[in-house]
Tab-separated table of C-alpha atoms in Angstrom:
chain	number	residue	atom	x	y	z
A	1	MET	CA	-97.274	-68.098	-77.119
A	2	ARG	CA	-100.340	-68.739	-74.998
A	3	ASP	CA	-99.096	-72.194	-73.998
A	4	VAL	CA	-95.988	-70.725	-72.355
A	5	ASN	CA	-95.653	-70.736	-68.564
A	6	ARG	CA	-94.237	-67.225	-68.359
A	7	THR	CA	-93.802	-67.384	-64.590
A	8	GLY	CA	-91.672	-70.505	-65.000
A	9	VAL	CA	-89.631	-68.856	-67.746
A	10	LEU	CA	-88.965	-65.826	-65.540
A	11	ILE	CA	-87.942	-68.016	-62.589
A	12	VAL	CA	-85.467	-69.981	-64.745
A	13	ILE	CA	-83.923	-66.778	-66.082
A	14	ILE	CA	-83.681	-65.227	-62.612
A	15	MET	CA	-82.037	-68.369	-61.200
A	16	GLY	CA	-79.302	-68.315	-63.820
A	17	THR	CA	-78.809	-64.585	-63.321
A	18	ILE	CA	-78.545	-64.944	-59.532
A	19	MET	CA	-75.985	-67.744	-59.899
A	20	ALA	CA	-73.782	-65.662	-62.191
A	21	GLY	CA	-74.316	-62.581	-59.994
A	22	ILE	CA	-73.224	-64.354	-56.824
A	23	ASP	CA	-70.007	-65.418	-58.510
A	24	SER	CA	-69.236	-61.847	-59.567
A	25	SER	CA	-68.784	-60.815	-55.917
A	26	ILE	CA	-68.284	-63.973	-53.862
A	27	VAL	CA	-64.655	-64.580	-54.859
A	28	ASN	CA	-63.038	-61.331	-53.709
A	29	ILE	CA	-63.309	-62.052	-50.003
A	30	SER	CA	-61.591	-65.438	-50.431
A	31	LEU	CA	-58.517	-64.144	-52.284
A	32	PRO	CA	-56.268	-63.894	-49.180
A	33	VAL	CA	-57.009	-67.524	-48.281
A	34	MET	CA	-56.335	-68.656	-51.859
A	35	SER	CA	-53.123	-66.648	-51.894
A	36	ARG	CA	-51.828	-68.405	-48.781
A	37	GLN	CA	-52.801	-71.871	-50.008
A	38	PHE	CA	-51.241	-71.415	-53.448
A	39	ASN	CA	-48.261	-69.495	-52.019
A	40	CYS	CA	-48.578	-66.640	-54.514
A	41	THR	CA	-48.339	-62.862	-54.378
A	42	LEU	CA	-51.199	-60.348	-54.381
A	43	ASP	CA	-50.504	-59.447	-58.031
A	44	GLU	CA	-50.705	-63.120	-58.985
A	45	ILE	CA	-53.904	-63.943	-57.069
A	46	GLU	CA	-55.628	-60.861	-58.528
A	47	TRP	CA	-55.657	-62.735	-61.844
A	48	VAL	CA	-58.465	-64.858	-60.395
A	49	ILE	CA	-60.613	-61.721	-60.753
A	50	THR	CA	-58.938	-60.218	-63.821
A	51	VAL	CA	-59.067	-63.332	-66.006
A	52	TYR	CA	-62.771	-63.776	-65.217
A	53	MET	CA	-63.496	-60.151	-66.116
A	54	LEU	CA	-61.625	-60.384	-69.421
A	55	SER	CA	-63.138	-63.734	-70.447
A	56	PHE	CA	-66.610	-62.622	-69.348
A	57	SER	CA	-66.648	-59.764	-71.840
A	58	VAL	CA	-65.297	-61.799	-74.782
A	59	LEU	CA	-68.423	-63.965	-75.193
A	60	MET	CA	-70.965	-61.124	-74.989
A	61	PRO	CA	-70.533	-59.959	-78.620
A	62	LEU	CA	-70.961	-63.578	-79.743
A	63	THR	CA	-74.448	-64.009	-78.279
A	64	ASN	CA	-76.317	-62.713	-81.335
A	65	TRP	CA	-74.376	-64.975	-83.744
A	66	LEU	CA	-74.796	-67.953	-81.412
A	67	LYS	CA	-78.522	-67.245	-81.008
A	68	ASN	CA	-78.966	-67.379	-84.774
A	69	ARG	CA	-76.765	-70.450	-85.088
A	70	ILE	CA	-77.979	-72.684	-82.232
A	71	GLY	CA	-81.086	-70.915	-80.880
A	72	PHE	CA	-81.953	-69.363	-77.516
A	73	PHE	CA	-82.646	-72.705	-75.822
A	74	ASN	CA	-79.268	-74.279	-76.584
A	75	LEU	CA	-77.439	-71.009	-75.952
A	76	TYR	CA	-78.936	-70.405	-72.500
A	77	LEU	CA	-78.792	-74.069	-71.488
A	78	GLY	CA	-75.201	-74.320	-72.732
A	79	ALA	CA	-74.220	-71.203	-70.788
A	80	ILE	CA	-75.595	-72.656	-67.542
A	81	ILE	CA	-73.908	-76.027	-68.099
A	82	ILE	CA	-70.541	-74.458	-68.975
A	83	PHE	CA	-70.746	-72.154	-65.954
A	84	THR	CA	-71.609	-75.062	-63.642
A	85	ILE	CA	-68.811	-77.285	-64.974
A	86	GLY	CA	-66.401	-74.358	-64.676
A	87	SER	CA	-67.488	-73.896	-61.039
A	88	LEU	CA	-66.797	-77.567	-60.295
A	89	LEU	CA	-63.332	-77.343	-61.863
A	90	CYS	CA	-62.616	-74.172	-59.854
A	91	ALA	CA	-63.469	-76.000	-56.629
A	92	LEU	CA	-61.237	-78.951	-57.574
A	93	SER	CA	-58.227	-76.776	-58.526
A	94	ASP	CA	-55.071	-77.445	-56.529
A	95	ASN	CA	-52.867	-74.714	-58.028
A	96	LEU	CA	-53.245	-71.221	-59.463
A	97	PRO	CA	-52.881	-72.097	-63.199
A	98	SER	CA	-55.644	-74.723	-63.010
A	99	LEU	CA	-57.883	-72.289	-61.108
A	100	LEU	CA	-57.329	-69.591	-63.745
A	101	ALA	CA	-58.159	-72.032	-66.555
A	102	ALA	CA	-61.355	-73.038	-64.760
A	103	ARG	CA	-62.278	-69.389	-64.203
A	104	ILE	CA	-61.987	-68.757	-67.956
A	105	LEU	CA	-64.428	-71.609	-68.637
A	106	GLN	CA	-66.753	-70.350	-65.916
A	107	ALA	CA	-66.693	-66.811	-67.331
A	108	LEU	CA	-67.537	-68.003	-70.850
A	109	GLY	CA	-70.775	-69.396	-69.462
A	110	GLY	CA	-71.463	-66.386	-67.258
A	111	GLY	CA	-70.813	-63.910	-70.061
A	112	ALA	CA	-73.683	-65.270	-72.155
A	113	MET	CA	-76.308	-65.286	-69.395
A	114	ALA	CA	-77.207	-61.612	-68.970
A	115	PRO	CA	-77.597	-60.600	-72.654
A	116	THR	CA	-79.351	-63.888	-73.467
A	117	SER	CA	-81.716	-63.408	-70.527
A	118	MET	CA	-82.712	-59.924	-71.701
A	119	ALA	CA	-83.229	-61.195	-75.242
A	120	ILE	CA	-85.367	-64.141	-74.054
A	121	ILE	CA	-87.534	-61.717	-72.057
A	122	SER	CA	-88.059	-59.671	-75.217
A	123	TYR	CA	-88.849	-62.827	-77.212
A	124	ILE	CA	-91.305	-64.373	-74.709
A	125	PHE	CA	-93.015	-61.419	-73.021
A	126	PRO	CA	-95.175	-58.855	-74.861
A	127	SER	CA	-93.840	-55.315	-74.917
A	128	ARG	CA	-96.712	-53.964	-72.809
A	129	VAL	CA	-95.352	-55.807	-69.715
A	130	ARG	CA	-91.664	-55.904	-70.615
A	131	GLY	CA	-90.634	-53.135	-68.209
A	132	THR	CA	-92.340	-54.916	-65.302
A	133	ILE	CA	-90.643	-58.222	-66.161
A	134	LEU	CA	-87.269	-56.515	-66.520
A	135	GLY	CA	-87.876	-55.010	-63.081
A	136	TRP	CA	-88.281	-58.456	-61.538
A	137	TRP	CA	-85.349	-59.804	-63.547
A	138	GLY	CA	-83.259	-56.814	-62.483
A	139	LEU	CA	-84.158	-57.532	-58.881
A	140	GLY	CA	-82.804	-61.044	-59.303
A	141	ASN	CA	-79.783	-59.564	-61.047
A	142	LEU	CA	-79.012	-57.566	-57.894
A	143	VAL	CA	-79.560	-60.340	-55.339
A	144	GLY	CA	-76.432	-62.249	-56.366
A	145	PRO	CA	-73.910	-59.393	-56.070
A	146	ALA	CA	-75.613	-58.219	-52.859
A	147	ILE	CA	-75.337	-61.511	-50.968
A	148	GLY	CA	-72.068	-62.641	-52.573
A	149	PRO	CA	-69.551	-61.076	-50.128
A	150	THR	CA	-71.465	-62.153	-46.997
A	151	LEU	CA	-72.060	-65.659	-48.329
A	152	GLY	CA	-68.443	-65.933	-49.458
A	153	GLY	CA	-67.114	-64.940	-46.054
A	154	ILE	CA	-69.285	-67.455	-44.207
A	155	LEU	CA	-68.556	-70.336	-46.605
A	156	THR	CA	-64.810	-69.673	-46.684
A	157	GLU	CA	-64.584	-69.463	-42.893
A	158	LYS	CA	-66.670	-72.591	-42.254
A	159	PHE	CA	-65.858	-74.866	-45.202
A	160	GLY	CA	-62.845	-73.413	-47.040
A	161	TRP	CA	-62.621	-71.442	-50.289
A	162	PRO	CA	-63.665	-74.319	-52.640
A	163	SER	CA	-67.150	-74.118	-51.105
A	164	ILE	CA	-67.762	-70.746	-52.806
A	165	PHE	CA	-67.675	-72.636	-56.115
A	166	TYR	CA	-69.419	-75.805	-54.922
A	167	ILE	CA	-72.438	-73.664	-54.002
A	168	ASN	CA	-73.080	-73.167	-57.732
A	169	LEU	CA	-73.529	-76.890	-58.408
A	170	PRO	CA	-76.999	-77.464	-56.907
A	171	ILE	CA	-78.247	-74.137	-58.305
A	172	GLY	CA	-76.858	-74.967	-61.743
A	173	ILE	CA	-78.316	-78.491	-61.811
A	174	LEU	CA	-81.743	-77.228	-60.695
A	175	THR	CA	-81.648	-74.449	-63.307
A	176	VAL	CA	-80.827	-76.959	-66.060
A	177	TYR	CA	-83.774	-79.127	-64.978
A	178	MET	CA	-86.144	-76.143	-64.932
A	179	ALA	CA	-84.840	-74.954	-68.311
A	180	PHE	CA	-85.895	-78.259	-69.875
A	181	LYS	CA	-89.280	-77.917	-68.155
A	182	TYR	CA	-90.110	-74.288	-68.986
A	183	LEU	CA	-87.968	-73.092	-71.882
A	184	GLY	CA	-89.063	-75.688	-74.428
A	185	ILE	CA	-90.922	-73.027	-76.421
A	186	LEU	CA	-87.526	-71.571	-77.381
A	187	ARG	CA	-86.753	-74.702	-79.404
A	188	LYS	CA	-89.266	-73.504	-82.004
A	189	GLN	CA	-87.161	-70.437	-82.730
A	190	PRO	CA	-85.885	-70.503	-86.338
A	191	ARG	CA	-82.128	-70.806	-86.796
A	192	VAL	CA	-79.956	-69.122	-89.396
A	193	LYS	CA	-76.472	-70.368	-90.287
A	194	LEU	CA	-74.743	-67.042	-90.695
A	195	PRO	CA	-71.024	-66.898	-91.568
A	196	PHE	CA	-68.732	-66.089	-88.668
A	197	ASP	CA	-67.033	-62.678	-88.712
A	198	LEU	CA	-63.626	-63.923	-87.536
A	199	ALA	CA	-61.708	-60.732	-88.364
A	200	GLY	CA	-64.231	-58.488	-86.618
A	201	PHE	CA	-64.445	-60.758	-83.582
A	202	SER	CA	-60.633	-60.912	-83.304
A	203	MET	CA	-60.254	-57.129	-83.452
A	204	LEU	CA	-63.086	-56.597	-80.962
A	205	THR	CA	-61.607	-59.165	-78.574
A	206	ILE	CA	-58.174	-57.514	-78.701
A	207	PHE	CA	-59.808	-54.149	-78.037
A	208	LEU	CA	-61.848	-55.388	-75.051
A	209	VAL	CA	-59.025	-57.394	-73.481
A	210	CYS	CA	-56.411	-54.634	-73.850
A	211	LEU	CA	-58.804	-51.907	-72.705
A	212	GLN	CA	-59.976	-53.732	-69.576
A	213	TYR	CA	-56.516	-55.059	-68.739
A	214	GLY	CA	-55.027	-51.597	-69.185
A	215	ILE	CA	-57.538	-49.778	-67.006
A	216	ALA	CA	-57.416	-52.516	-64.352
A	217	LYS	CA	-53.615	-52.322	-64.073
A	218	ALA	CA	-53.595	-48.512	-64.293
A	219	GLU	CA	-54.901	-48.425	-60.725
A	220	ARG	CA	-51.667	-50.038	-59.533
A	221	VAL	CA	-48.892	-48.778	-61.864
A	222	GLY	CA	-50.343	-45.443	-62.998
A	223	ILE	CA	-52.089	-44.369	-66.184
A	224	THR	CA	-48.922	-42.779	-67.612
A	225	SER	CA	-46.684	-45.835	-67.272
A	226	PRO	CA	-45.227	-47.143	-70.594
A	227	GLN	CA	-46.882	-50.527	-70.052
A	228	ILE	CA	-50.362	-48.998	-69.737
A	229	LEU	CA	-49.908	-46.503	-72.573
A	230	PHE	CA	-48.724	-49.295	-74.900
A	231	THR	CA	-51.674	-51.535	-73.922
A	232	LEU	CA	-54.222	-48.753	-74.427
A	233	ALA	CA	-52.619	-47.840	-77.770
A	234	ILE	CA	-53.119	-51.421	-78.969
A	235	ALA	CA	-56.745	-51.216	-77.788
A	236	PHE	CA	-57.297	-48.006	-79.756
A	237	ILE	CA	-55.728	-49.430	-82.945
A	238	ALA	CA	-57.807	-52.626	-82.596
A	239	LEU	CA	-60.984	-50.547	-82.198
A	240	ILE	CA	-60.271	-48.565	-85.381
A	241	ALA	CA	-59.483	-51.800	-87.245
A	242	PHE	CA	-62.702	-53.377	-85.938
A	243	ILE	CA	-64.809	-50.435	-87.167
A	244	ILE	CA	-63.166	-50.538	-90.609
A	245	VAL	CA	-63.553	-54.312	-90.939
A	246	ASP	CA	-67.130	-54.556	-89.702
A	247	ARG	CA	-68.417	-51.760	-91.911
A	248	ARG	CA	-67.439	-53.909	-94.922
A	249	VAL	CA	-68.858	-57.233	-93.721
A	250	LYS	CA	-72.385	-58.352	-94.619
A	251	THR	CA	-72.913	-60.238	-91.340
A	252	PRO	CA	-70.747	-58.401	-88.749
A	253	ILE	CA	-70.197	-59.697	-85.231
A	254	MET	CA	-71.598	-56.361	-84.010
A	255	ASP	CA	-74.079	-54.387	-86.057
A	256	LEU	CA	-72.619	-50.872	-86.099
A	257	GLU	CA	-75.761	-49.597	-87.811
A	258	LEU	CA	-77.407	-49.719	-84.387
A	259	PHE	CA	-75.333	-46.688	-83.452
A	260	SER	CA	-77.179	-44.641	-86.082
A	261	ASN	CA	-80.315	-45.099	-83.950
A	262	TYR	CA	-80.225	-42.060	-81.683
A	263	SER	CA	-82.713	-43.574	-79.181
A	264	PHE	CA	-80.516	-46.647	-78.762
A	265	VAL	CA	-77.349	-44.543	-78.551
A	266	SER	CA	-78.872	-42.340	-75.856
A	267	CYS	CA	-79.682	-45.452	-73.802
A	268	ILE	CA	-76.150	-46.816	-74.262
A	269	LEU	CA	-74.583	-43.491	-73.218
A	270	VAL	CA	-76.741	-43.489	-70.084
A	271	THR	CA	-75.706	-47.103	-69.420
A	272	ILE	CA	-71.970	-46.316	-69.717
A	273	SER	CA	-71.963	-43.146	-67.626
A	274	ARG	CA	-74.329	-44.592	-65.026
A	275	ALA	CA	-72.084	-47.642	-64.638
A	276	ALA	CA	-68.947	-45.469	-64.426
A	277	ALA	CA	-70.420	-43.290	-61.680
A	278	LEU	CA	-72.067	-46.056	-59.671
A	279	PHE	CA	-69.361	-48.713	-59.848
A	280	GLY	CA	-66.784	-46.043	-59.087
A	281	GLY	CA	-68.835	-44.760	-56.170
A	282	LEU	CA	-69.355	-48.316	-54.918
A	283	PHE	CA	-65.580	-48.806	-55.031
A	284	LEU	CA	-65.115	-45.777	-52.749
A	285	MET	CA	-67.908	-46.651	-50.310
A	286	PRO	CA	-66.051	-49.232	-48.136
A	287	PHE	CA	-63.140	-46.821	-47.720
A	288	LEU	CA	-65.562	-44.121	-46.545
A	289	LEU	CA	-67.473	-46.316	-44.118
A	290	GLN	CA	-64.576	-48.318	-42.705
A	291	GLU	CA	-61.423	-46.225	-42.912
A	292	GLN	CA	-62.938	-42.742	-42.684
A	293	MET	CA	-65.974	-43.274	-40.449
A	294	GLY	CA	-64.624	-46.215	-38.446
A	295	TYR	CA	-67.380	-48.788	-38.983
A	296	SER	CA	-66.558	-52.507	-38.960
A	297	GLU	CA	-66.963	-54.699	-42.040
A	298	GLY	CA	-70.155	-56.188	-40.625
A	299	MET	CA	-71.649	-52.820	-39.715
A	300	SER	CA	-70.737	-51.461	-43.157
A	301	GLY	CA	-72.705	-54.284	-44.712
A	302	LEU	CA	-75.732	-53.462	-42.557
A	303	LEU	CA	-75.524	-49.778	-43.459
A	304	ILE	CA	-75.707	-50.656	-47.151
A	305	LEU	CA	-78.939	-52.583	-46.479
A	306	PRO	CA	-81.340	-49.597	-46.922
A	307	ASN	CA	-79.859	-49.092	-50.388
A	308	SER	CA	-80.660	-52.699	-51.333
A	309	VAL	CA	-84.121	-52.722	-49.736
A	310	PHE	CA	-85.435	-49.575	-51.434
A	311	MET	CA	-83.873	-50.596	-54.724
A	312	ALA	CA	-85.600	-53.986	-54.505
A	313	VAL	CA	-88.973	-52.461	-53.617
A	314	LEU	CA	-88.919	-49.872	-56.404
A	315	MET	CA	-87.585	-51.872	-59.345
A	316	PRO	CA	-90.808	-53.766	-60.213
A	317	PHE	CA	-92.819	-50.567	-59.679
A	318	ALA	CA	-90.465	-48.571	-61.907
A	319	GLY	CA	-90.673	-51.236	-64.603
A	320	LYS	CA	-94.473	-51.143	-64.509
A	321	TRP	CA	-94.412	-47.334	-64.677
A	322	SER	CA	-92.209	-47.434	-67.769
A	323	ASP	CA	-94.664	-49.860	-69.413
A	324	LYS	CA	-97.504	-47.357	-68.965
A	325	HIS	CA	-95.792	-43.991	-69.278
A	326	GLY	CA	-92.411	-44.594	-70.932
A	327	SER	CA	-88.893	-44.650	-69.522
A	328	ARG	CA	-87.565	-41.108	-69.943
A	329	GLU	CA	-89.095	-39.192	-67.030
A	330	ILE	CA	-88.619	-41.925	-64.448
A	331	SER	CA	-85.019	-42.467	-65.608
A	332	LEU	CA	-84.303	-38.747	-65.241
A	333	ALA	CA	-85.711	-38.844	-61.698
A	334	GLY	CA	-83.520	-41.826	-60.858
A	335	ILE	CA	-80.376	-40.124	-62.184
A	336	LEU	CA	-81.109	-36.961	-60.169
A	337	LEU	CA	-81.556	-38.970	-56.965
A	338	LEU	CA	-78.311	-40.847	-57.610
A	339	ALA	CA	-76.465	-37.550	-58.186
A	340	LEU	CA	-77.927	-36.233	-54.917
A	341	SER	CA	-76.716	-39.347	-53.086
A	342	MET	CA	-73.167	-38.809	-54.387
A	343	PHE	CA	-73.301	-35.209	-53.161
A	344	LEU	CA	-74.417	-36.429	-49.729
A	345	PHE	CA	-71.729	-39.141	-49.648
A	346	ALA	CA	-69.139	-36.445	-50.278
A	347	GLY	CA	-70.374	-34.614	-47.176
A	348	LEU	CA	-70.035	-37.594	-44.819
A	349	ASP	CA	-67.072	-37.746	-42.453
A	350	LYS	CA	-66.100	-39.158	-39.086
A	351	GLY	CA	-68.438	-36.753	-37.303
A	352	SER	CA	-71.514	-37.712	-39.333
A	353	GLY	CA	-74.222	-39.606	-37.505
A	354	ILE	CA	-75.554	-43.004	-38.523
A	355	ASN	CA	-78.863	-41.419	-39.578
A	356	SER	CA	-77.023	-39.400	-42.232
A	357	VAL	CA	-75.546	-42.593	-43.656
A	358	ILE	CA	-78.939	-44.341	-43.698
A	359	ILE	CA	-80.637	-41.378	-45.408
A	360	THR	CA	-77.904	-41.223	-48.052
A	361	MET	CA	-78.090	-44.980	-48.674
A	362	THR	CA	-81.883	-44.755	-48.949
A	363	ILE	CA	-81.680	-41.989	-51.568
A	364	ARG	CA	-79.156	-44.047	-53.534
A	365	GLY	CA	-81.452	-47.080	-53.406
A	366	LEU	CA	-84.414	-45.005	-54.592
A	367	GLY	CA	-82.382	-43.686	-57.507
A	368	MET	CA	-81.152	-47.147	-58.520
A	369	GLY	CA	-84.649	-48.581	-58.224
A	370	LEU	CA	-86.107	-45.898	-60.486
A	371	LEU	CA	-83.409	-46.139	-63.157
A	372	LEU	CA	-82.421	-49.729	-63.899
A	373	ALA	CA	-85.599	-51.420	-65.191
A	374	PRO	CA	-86.815	-48.410	-67.255
A	375	LEU	CA	-83.367	-48.060	-68.830
A	376	ASN	CA	-83.321	-51.737	-69.846
A	377	ALA	CA	-86.879	-51.468	-71.191
A	378	ALA	CA	-86.004	-48.358	-73.220
A	379	THR	CA	-82.912	-50.050	-74.644
A	380	LEU	CA	-84.892	-53.048	-75.907
A	381	SER	CA	-87.794	-50.979	-77.229
A	382	ALA	CA	-85.431	-48.706	-79.163
A	383	VAL	CA	-84.559	-51.480	-81.640
A	384	ARG	CA	-86.388	-53.887	-83.950
A	385	PRO	CA	-87.198	-57.408	-82.685
A	386	ALA	CA	-84.425	-58.942	-84.808
A	387	GLU	CA	-81.902	-56.583	-83.188
A	388	VAL	CA	-82.833	-57.259	-79.549
A	389	THR	CA	-80.144	-59.872	-78.844
A	390	MET	CA	-77.464	-57.658	-80.377
A	391	ALA	CA	-78.749	-54.633	-78.460
A	392	SER	CA	-78.851	-56.470	-75.116
A	393	SER	CA	-75.305	-57.843	-75.557
A	394	ILE	CA	-74.002	-54.364	-76.443
A	395	SER	CA	-75.798	-52.879	-73.416
A	396	THR	CA	-74.390	-55.500	-71.032
A	397	LEU	CA	-70.917	-55.132	-72.509
A	398	MET	CA	-70.982	-51.334	-72.249
A	399	GLN	CA	-72.111	-51.580	-68.647
A	400	GLN	CA	-69.079	-53.692	-67.810
A	401	VAL	CA	-66.684	-51.415	-69.707
A	402	GLY	CA	-68.239	-48.321	-68.111
A	403	GLY	CA	-67.948	-49.830	-64.650
A	404	ALA	CA	-64.295	-50.766	-65.171
A	405	LEU	CA	-63.537	-47.266	-66.461
A	406	GLY	CA	-65.296	-45.685	-63.497
A	407	ILE	CA	-63.429	-47.735	-60.915
A	408	ALA	CA	-60.051	-47.104	-62.544
A	409	MET	CA	-60.698	-43.391	-63.043
A	410	LEU	CA	-61.843	-42.767	-59.467
A	411	ALA	CA	-59.059	-44.932	-58.030
A	412	ILE	CA	-56.444	-42.886	-59.916
A	413	ILE	CA	-58.033	-39.510	-59.130
A	414	THR	CA	-58.519	-40.207	-55.416
A	415	GLN	CA	-54.966	-41.542	-55.081
A	416	ASP	CA	-53.524	-38.469	-56.832
A	417	THR	CA	-55.632	-36.172	-54.639
A	418	TYR	CA	-54.484	-38.003	-51.536
A	419	ASN	CA	-50.809	-37.756	-52.551
A	420	LYS	CA	-51.197	-34.044	-53.313
A	421	HIS	CA	-52.640	-33.266	-49.878
A	422	ILE	CA	-50.001	-35.378	-48.126
A	423	LEU	CA	-47.274	-33.397	-49.914
A	424	GLU	CA	-49.002	-30.218	-48.740
A	425	GLY	CA	-48.573	-31.386	-45.153
A	426	LEU	CA	-52.141	-32.407	-44.311
A	427	PRO	CA	-52.631	-35.255	-41.784
A	428	ASN	CA	-53.305	-38.690	-43.261
A	429	MET	CA	-56.968	-38.820	-42.180
A	430	GLN	CA	-57.719	-35.369	-43.548
A	431	ALA	CA	-55.986	-36.101	-46.856
A	432	HIS	CA	-57.985	-39.312	-47.114
A	433	HIS	CA	-61.216	-37.407	-46.470
A	434	PHE	CA	-60.514	-34.836	-49.202
A	435	ALA	CA	-59.593	-37.601	-51.674
A	436	LEU	CA	-62.857	-39.481	-51.093
A	437	LYS	CA	-64.834	-36.238	-51.267
A	438	GLN	CA	-63.260	-35.494	-54.643
A	439	GLY	CA	-64.160	-38.966	-55.906
A	440	PHE	CA	-67.822	-38.682	-54.916
A	441	HIS	CA	-68.074	-35.204	-56.426
A	442	ILE	CA	-66.740	-36.540	-59.736
A	443	SER	CA	-69.335	-39.341	-59.636
A	444	MET	CA	-72.008	-36.696	-59.057
A	445	VAL	CA	-70.794	-34.665	-62.048
A	446	ILE	CA	-70.806	-37.755	-64.289
A	447	LEU	CA	-74.404	-38.482	-63.295
A	448	LEU	CA	-75.479	-34.887	-63.924
A	449	ILE	CA	-73.893	-35.048	-67.386
A	450	THR	CA	-75.834	-38.294	-67.907
A	451	LEU	CA	-79.026	-36.224	-67.821
A	452	ILE	CA	-78.154	-34.990	-71.341
A	453	PRO	CA	-78.345	-38.364	-73.163
A	454	ALA	CA	-81.193	-39.415	-70.843
A	455	TRP	CA	-83.229	-36.461	-72.110
A	456	PHE	CA	-83.046	-37.950	-75.622
A	457	MET	CA	-84.415	-41.313	-74.539
A	458	PRO	CA	-87.852	-42.016	-76.082
A	459	ARG	CA	-90.735	-40.285	-74.296
A	460	ARG	CA	-92.679	-43.515	-74.513
A	461	ASN	CA	-91.582	-47.086	-75.059
A	462	VAL	CA	-92.399	-48.247	-78.573
A	463	VAL	CA	-92.641	-51.566	-80.333
A	464	ARG	CA	-90.532	-51.500	-83.486
A	465	THR	CA	-91.748	-53.731	-86.264
A	466	THR	CA	-89.457	-55.692	-88.543
A	467	GLY	CA	-89.892	-53.059	-91.194
A	468	GLY	CA	-88.721	-50.339	-88.840
A	469	ASP	CA	-92.116	-48.734	-88.172
A	470	GLU	CA	-93.026	-47.698	-84.659
A	471	ALA	CA	-96.158	-48.668	-82.742
A	472	HIS	CA	-96.734	-46.897	-79.441
A	473	ILE	CA	-97.642	-48.958	-76.431
A	474	ASP	CA	-101.233	-48.404	-75.344
A	475	THR	CA	-101.572	-46.731	-71.981
């Protein structure tokens, strides 16, 4: 692939990733305005987020089948076009049902971008530089969620909530143009018309939808409510049925044989637990900074900046390190720093100085920067080239499920801790402090447990041949 403009390919992939990333965080801040305009309750307007989350995860398992059927070029280009059209329809919506329908369409495009991007990187870039490229891609993957809330607030205040969706149109059109210019090499990819595993896909979809819906609603109605228990029971039954069905299918929607690869499984376990701890901790952070420590929304955003800066600086470096020396040691270092940051977050209170917050945010950013790119590189190198698309979609899916589980778990635990201390007669502020402290300590414990599967990650990244042999990357 010497005739490929790899810089152009990377830019196209990053642009699509940033666009989808912005949308993952830009909407939340506009929900109150939407609620007033559509004259709906908080529970109703929350479906703008929930329906996107559910639809987003449904398409991820399909990416490998679609890649074989229509090729990387059509899959990635189609995802961008669908996402852009969905954004336009969101902006034009004049009632809640039409907005929800448009969000489903938008999510179907967004759900294919991340796993397809990782697979394209593996297809285009040689393994000796893959960690470095994933570092740059990961940096782009973080820009969107980082700027989303600030951008959403400014756009909504100045131009109204539809502008948060209109902003995707010029980015989407430019990305489509650049895809035609730089991704043409992907058209040469051979296509295979595999049969569609309808039964497996149906069972997996029921499992994912019921699981994520159940854990999302458990935050509000309680994990022991009949509604949640019934929903989670359906999810469990669907999962068992999916495993039984897909073990008997020649071309399953998800290759369960991947889970017999201990290197891949170790990476997936790290991905799930890391997402649970970090998304859960991120959920608690605004409550700590604003309600406990008294900082304004704007100041809270500035205090998170050191986290983003150090993460951005380290990610390309960490990816390059993993190319030369493997992913295990640097991933372990990142996990330890993240666990330390959770311990320090638990120690912050109203009397803590701003320097303590900045130091804690810096340590968190260092940990994130050291972990993300090496983990992605290890995940892709743990499987054969033909399995990369499947592996990347599973990794992205497990990250989302792990994050949802982490948020729900910490929300339930902190609320129960708060209620317990209130019943014991503690003042509201003190009860709130103990609840947040408990939540951060649990995140720390999850990360420390993550060291176990991380230890079983490959010492060095390897290139797996089609026949299953391993070739170590030259250092």
